[in-house]
Tab-separated table of C-alpha atoms in Angstrom:
chain	number	residue	atom	x	y	z
A	30	MET	CA	13.304	-21.462	6.220
A	31	VAL	CA	14.437	-18.321	8.005
A	32	ARG	CA	15.983	-16.990	4.840
A	33	GLN	CA	12.805	-17.633	2.859
A	34	SER	CA	10.800	-15.852	5.519
A	35	GLY	CA	13.196	-12.911	5.335
A	36	GLN	CA	12.969	-12.825	1.560
A	37	GLY	CA	9.201	-12.972	1.760
A	38	GLY	CA	9.222	-10.099	4.228
A	39	ALA	CA	11.499	-8.063	1.990
A	40	ARG	CA	9.228	-8.676	-1.001
A	41	GLU	CA	6.189	-7.612	0.997
A	42	ARG	CA	7.927	-4.435	2.160
A	43	ALA	CA	8.920	-3.650	-1.422
A	44	ARG	CA	5.337	-4.269	-2.556
A	45	ARG	CA	3.972	-1.955	0.121
A	46	ALA	CA	6.505	0.728	-0.755
A	47	MET	CA	5.531	0.548	-4.428
A	48	ARG	CA	1.818	0.686	-3.568
A	49	ALA	CA	2.427	3.715	-1.364
A	50	GLN	CA	4.436	5.456	-4.084
A	51	ILE	CA	1.816	4.893	-6.788
A	52	SER	CA	-0.964	5.848	-4.396
A	53	GLN	CA	0.734	9.131	-3.501
A	54	ILE	CA	1.289	9.965	-7.168
A	55	ALA	CA	-2.382	9.233	-7.875
A	56	LEU	CA	-3.459	11.490	-5.021
A	57	ASP	CA	-1.136	14.317	-6.069
A	58	LEU	CA	-2.482	14.205	-9.623
A	59	CYS	CA	-6.098	14.116	-8.460
A	60	VAL	CA	-5.552	17.060	-6.116
A	61	GLU	CA	-3.981	19.021	-8.977
A	62	ALA	CA	-6.286	18.093	-11.862
A	63	GLY	CA	-9.376	16.836	-10.059
A	64	TYR	CA	-10.527	13.274	-9.550
A	65	ASP	CA	-12.486	13.063	-12.793
A	66	GLY	CA	-9.727	14.829	-14.690
A	67	THR	CA	-7.119	12.232	-13.765
A	68	THR	CA	-6.842	8.953	-15.648
A	69	VAL	CA	-5.085	5.708	-14.860
A	70	GLU	CA	-2.905	6.361	-17.920
A	71	GLN	CA	-1.752	9.662	-16.445
A	72	ILE	CA	-0.974	8.000	-13.130
A	73	CYS	CA	1.036	5.320	-14.937
A	74	ALA	CA	2.966	7.941	-16.916
A	75	ALA	CA	3.799	9.932	-13.775
A	76	ALA	CA	4.843	6.778	-11.910
A	77	ASP	CA	6.746	5.453	-14.944
A	78	ILE	CA	4.894	2.131	-14.870
A	79	SER	CA	2.703	0.217	-17.299
A	80	ARG	CA	-1.052	-0.265	-16.964
A	81	THR	CA	-0.340	-3.915	-16.253
A	82	THR	CA	1.867	-2.946	-13.329
A	83	PHE	CA	-0.732	-0.506	-12.023
A	84	PHE	CA	-3.433	-3.161	-12.031
A	85	ARG	CA	-1.075	-5.594	-10.354
A	86	TYR	CA	-1.184	-3.301	-7.323
A	87	PHE	CA	-4.643	-1.735	-7.569
A	88	ALA	CA	-8.004	-2.847	-8.901
A	89	SER	CA	-8.934	0.699	-9.912
A	90	LYS	CA	-8.121	4.381	-9.522
A	91	ASP	CA	-10.483	4.404	-6.534
A	92	ASP	CA	-8.480	1.618	-4.922
A	93	ALA	CA	-5.275	3.625	-5.335
A	94	LEU	CA	-6.852	6.517	-3.431
A	95	LEU	CA	-8.952	4.709	-0.839
A	96	GLY	CA	-6.665	1.821	0.046
A	97	ASP	CA	-6.944	-1.947	-0.178
A	98	VAL	CA	-10.601	-2.468	0.684
A	99	ASP	CA	-10.354	-6.225	1.176
A	100	SER	CA	-7.267	-5.977	3.359
A	101	ILE	CA	-8.831	-3.278	5.531
A	102	GLY	CA	-11.979	-5.359	5.873
A	103	LEU	CA	-9.962	-8.326	7.096
A	104	GLU	CA	-8.161	-6.105	9.601
A	105	LEU	CA	-11.518	-4.911	10.929
A	106	LEU	CA	-12.723	-8.485	11.232
A	107	GLU	CA	-9.574	-9.559	13.077
A	108	ALA	CA	-9.849	-6.590	15.455
A	109	LEU	CA	-13.493	-7.491	16.126
A	110	ARG	CA	-12.645	-11.136	16.795
A	111	GLU	CA	-10.038	-10.088	19.343
A	112	ARG	CA	-12.626	-8.367	21.533
A	113	PRO	CA	-13.990	-10.269	24.575
A	114	ASP	CA	-17.079	-12.354	23.839
A	115	GLU	CA	-18.961	-10.913	26.812
A	116	GLU	CA	-18.451	-7.334	25.608
A	117	PRO	CA	-21.538	-5.585	24.163
A	118	VAL	CA	-21.416	-5.762	20.373
A	119	TRP	CA	-21.561	-1.966	19.948
A	120	HIS	CA	-18.502	-1.573	22.178
A	121	SER	CA	-16.682	-4.289	20.247
A	122	LEU	CA	-17.394	-2.517	16.960
A	123	ARG	CA	-16.207	0.755	18.507
A	124	HIS	CA	-12.850	-0.777	19.439
A	125	ALA	CA	-12.499	-2.582	16.105
A	126	LEU	CA	-13.099	0.669	14.227
A	127	GLY	CA	-10.519	2.364	16.420
A	128	ALA	CA	-7.790	0.517	14.535
A	129	LEU	CA	-9.165	1.820	11.234
A	130	ILE	CA	-9.442	5.362	12.569
A	131	ARG	CA	-5.885	5.328	13.903
A	132	GLY	CA	-4.729	4.301	10.441
A	133	TYR	CA	-6.341	7.407	8.991
A	134	ALA	CA	-4.864	9.545	11.764
A	135	SER	CA	-1.354	8.240	11.089
A	136	ASP	CA	-1.264	10.227	7.824
A	137	PRO	CA	-3.512	13.233	8.510
A	138	ASP	CA	-2.513	15.284	5.468
A	139	ARG	CA	-3.328	12.468	3.071
A	140	THR	CA	-6.574	11.642	4.854
A	141	ARG	CA	-7.764	15.244	4.652
A	142	GLN	CA	-6.845	15.432	0.963
A	143	VAL	CA	-8.861	12.287	0.222
A	144	ILE	CA	-11.847	13.595	2.209
A	145	THR	CA	-11.676	16.878	0.277
A	146	LEU	CA	-11.562	14.934	-2.991
A	147	MET	CA	-14.635	12.929	-1.987
A	148	ASP	CA	-16.516	16.161	-1.303
A	149	SER	CA	-15.877	17.283	-4.883
A	150	ALA	CA	-16.160	13.912	-6.645
A	151	PRO	CA	-19.452	12.042	-6.169
A	152	SER	CA	-18.082	8.954	-7.923
A	153	LEU	CA	-15.214	8.706	-5.417
A	154	ALA	CA	-17.627	9.246	-2.524
A	155	ALA	CA	-19.783	6.442	-3.943
A	156	ALA	CA	-16.730	4.190	-4.140
A	157	HIS	CA	-16.010	4.967	-0.498
A	158	LEU	CA	-19.546	3.954	0.455
A	159	GLY	CA	-19.048	0.848	-1.650
A	160	LYS	CA	-16.405	-0.213	0.864
A	161	HIS	CA	-19.133	-0.501	3.459
A	162	ALA	CA	-21.101	-2.798	1.188
A	163	ARG	CA	-18.083	-5.106	0.990
A	164	TRP	CA	-17.269	-4.967	4.699
A	165	SER	CA	-20.789	-5.622	5.985
A	166	PRO	CA	-21.090	-9.259	4.816
A	167	LEU	CA	-17.540	-9.873	6.009
A	168	LEU	CA	-18.308	-8.643	9.533
A	169	ARG	CA	-21.856	-9.987	9.721
A	170	PRO	CA	-21.050	-13.587	10.815
A	171	GLU	CA	-18.967	-12.370	13.765
A	172	VAL	CA	-21.552	-9.772	14.790
A	173	SER	CA	-24.280	-12.424	14.489
A	174	ARG	CA	-22.263	-14.815	16.647
A	175	ARG	CA	-21.920	-12.161	19.324
A	176	LEU	CA	-25.669	-11.549	19.176
A	177	ARG	CA	-26.203	-15.323	19.424
A	178	ILE	CA	-28.217	-15.508	16.231
A	179	ASP	CA	-27.858	-17.575	13.073
A	180	PRO	CA	-25.463	-15.770	10.663
A	181	ASP	CA	-27.544	-17.079	7.756
A	182	ASP	CA	-30.780	-15.618	9.126
A	183	ARG	CA	-31.244	-12.609	6.840
A	184	SER	CA	-34.624	-11.846	8.396
A	185	ASP	CA	-32.917	-10.428	11.492
A	186	PRO	CA	-31.920	-6.806	10.759
A	187	ARG	CA	-29.740	-6.284	13.825
A	188	PRO	CA	-26.306	-7.314	12.474
A	189	HIS	CA	-26.617	-5.163	9.367
A	190	ALA	CA	-28.062	-2.257	11.356
A	191	LEU	CA	-25.199	-2.344	13.869
A	192	ILE	CA	-22.472	-2.628	11.235
A	193	SER	CA	-23.931	0.070	8.978
A	194	SER	CA	-24.435	2.423	11.919
A	195	ALA	CA	-20.886	1.894	13.191
A	196	LEU	CA	-19.366	2.519	9.760
A	197	SER	CA	-21.511	5.638	9.361
A	198	CYS	CA	-20.205	6.868	12.709
A	199	ALA	CA	-16.656	6.410	11.428
A	200	ASP	CA	-17.497	8.471	8.337
A	201	ALA	CA	-19.131	11.147	10.493
A	202	ALA	CA	-16.031	11.298	12.697
A	203	LEU	CA	-13.776	11.696	9.656
A	204	ALA	CA	-15.979	14.424	8.182
A	205	ALA	CA	-15.975	16.364	11.469
A	206	TRP	CA	-12.235	15.912	11.896
A	207	SER	CA	-11.546	17.285	8.413
A	208	VAL	CA	-13.117	20.648	9.324
A	209	PRO	CA	-10.276	23.172	9.860
A	210	GLY	CA	-9.668	23.982	13.500
A	211	THR	CA	-11.380	20.882	14.904
A	212	PRO	CA	-9.690	20.327	18.282
A	213	ASP	CA	-10.677	16.689	18.795
A	214	THR	CA	-8.857	13.639	17.447
A	215	ILE	CA	-10.610	11.263	15.044
A	216	ASP	CA	-10.756	8.685	17.823
A	217	GLU	CA	-12.477	11.160	20.164
A	218	LEU	CA	-14.933	12.124	17.451
A	219	LEU	CA	-15.698	8.471	16.757
A	220	ALA	CA	-16.409	8.001	20.458
A	221	HIS	CA	-18.748	11.028	20.422
A	222	ALA	CA	-20.600	9.741	17.361
A	223	MET	CA	-21.018	6.194	18.639
A	224	THR	CA	-22.039	7.371	22.101
A	225	ALA	CA	-24.727	9.566	20.527
A	226	ILE	CA	-26.158	6.558	18.689
A	227	ALA	CA	-26.016	4.408	21.807
A	228	GLN	CA	-27.963	7.003	23.771
């Protein structure tokens, strides 16, 4: 059993390394030739992989640049669930998003390159916003539980409003952080943005 677990861990590390390699190649090509000027075929050629292999790791070119949307969403949900039940929901969302923000901060050069790409490629920016659309229904049941309302009650706008506002604050923090010379960290900027909404 231990050996199988070790083998499984090794396979997962190899998978992550391959994803990271393909993702970096995709980003380098997009920075050089532009987002719209870069195709999946070109990424495959540069990475020396087939289209089949590419789509084994990524659902799309957007996915290669923006990360595993579903995995990130699950991480956000887990971080939210770990917060104390008695904590105000807005504070819980702030702490849950902190994990996401720290992930961006761990590779600042890449994060800034992706943000710059989004500024010049509306389709990539739209794909980024599409992440929010996938995360909102994932987070809604937990936010609803913390608000003590029925998760299936779509007539109550509060869960969606809180989630959408929190995610928009994260985007605002990233945009401010990407400005050259910004002295604050992404985490500090997220705190500023969310405090402004709370006030």
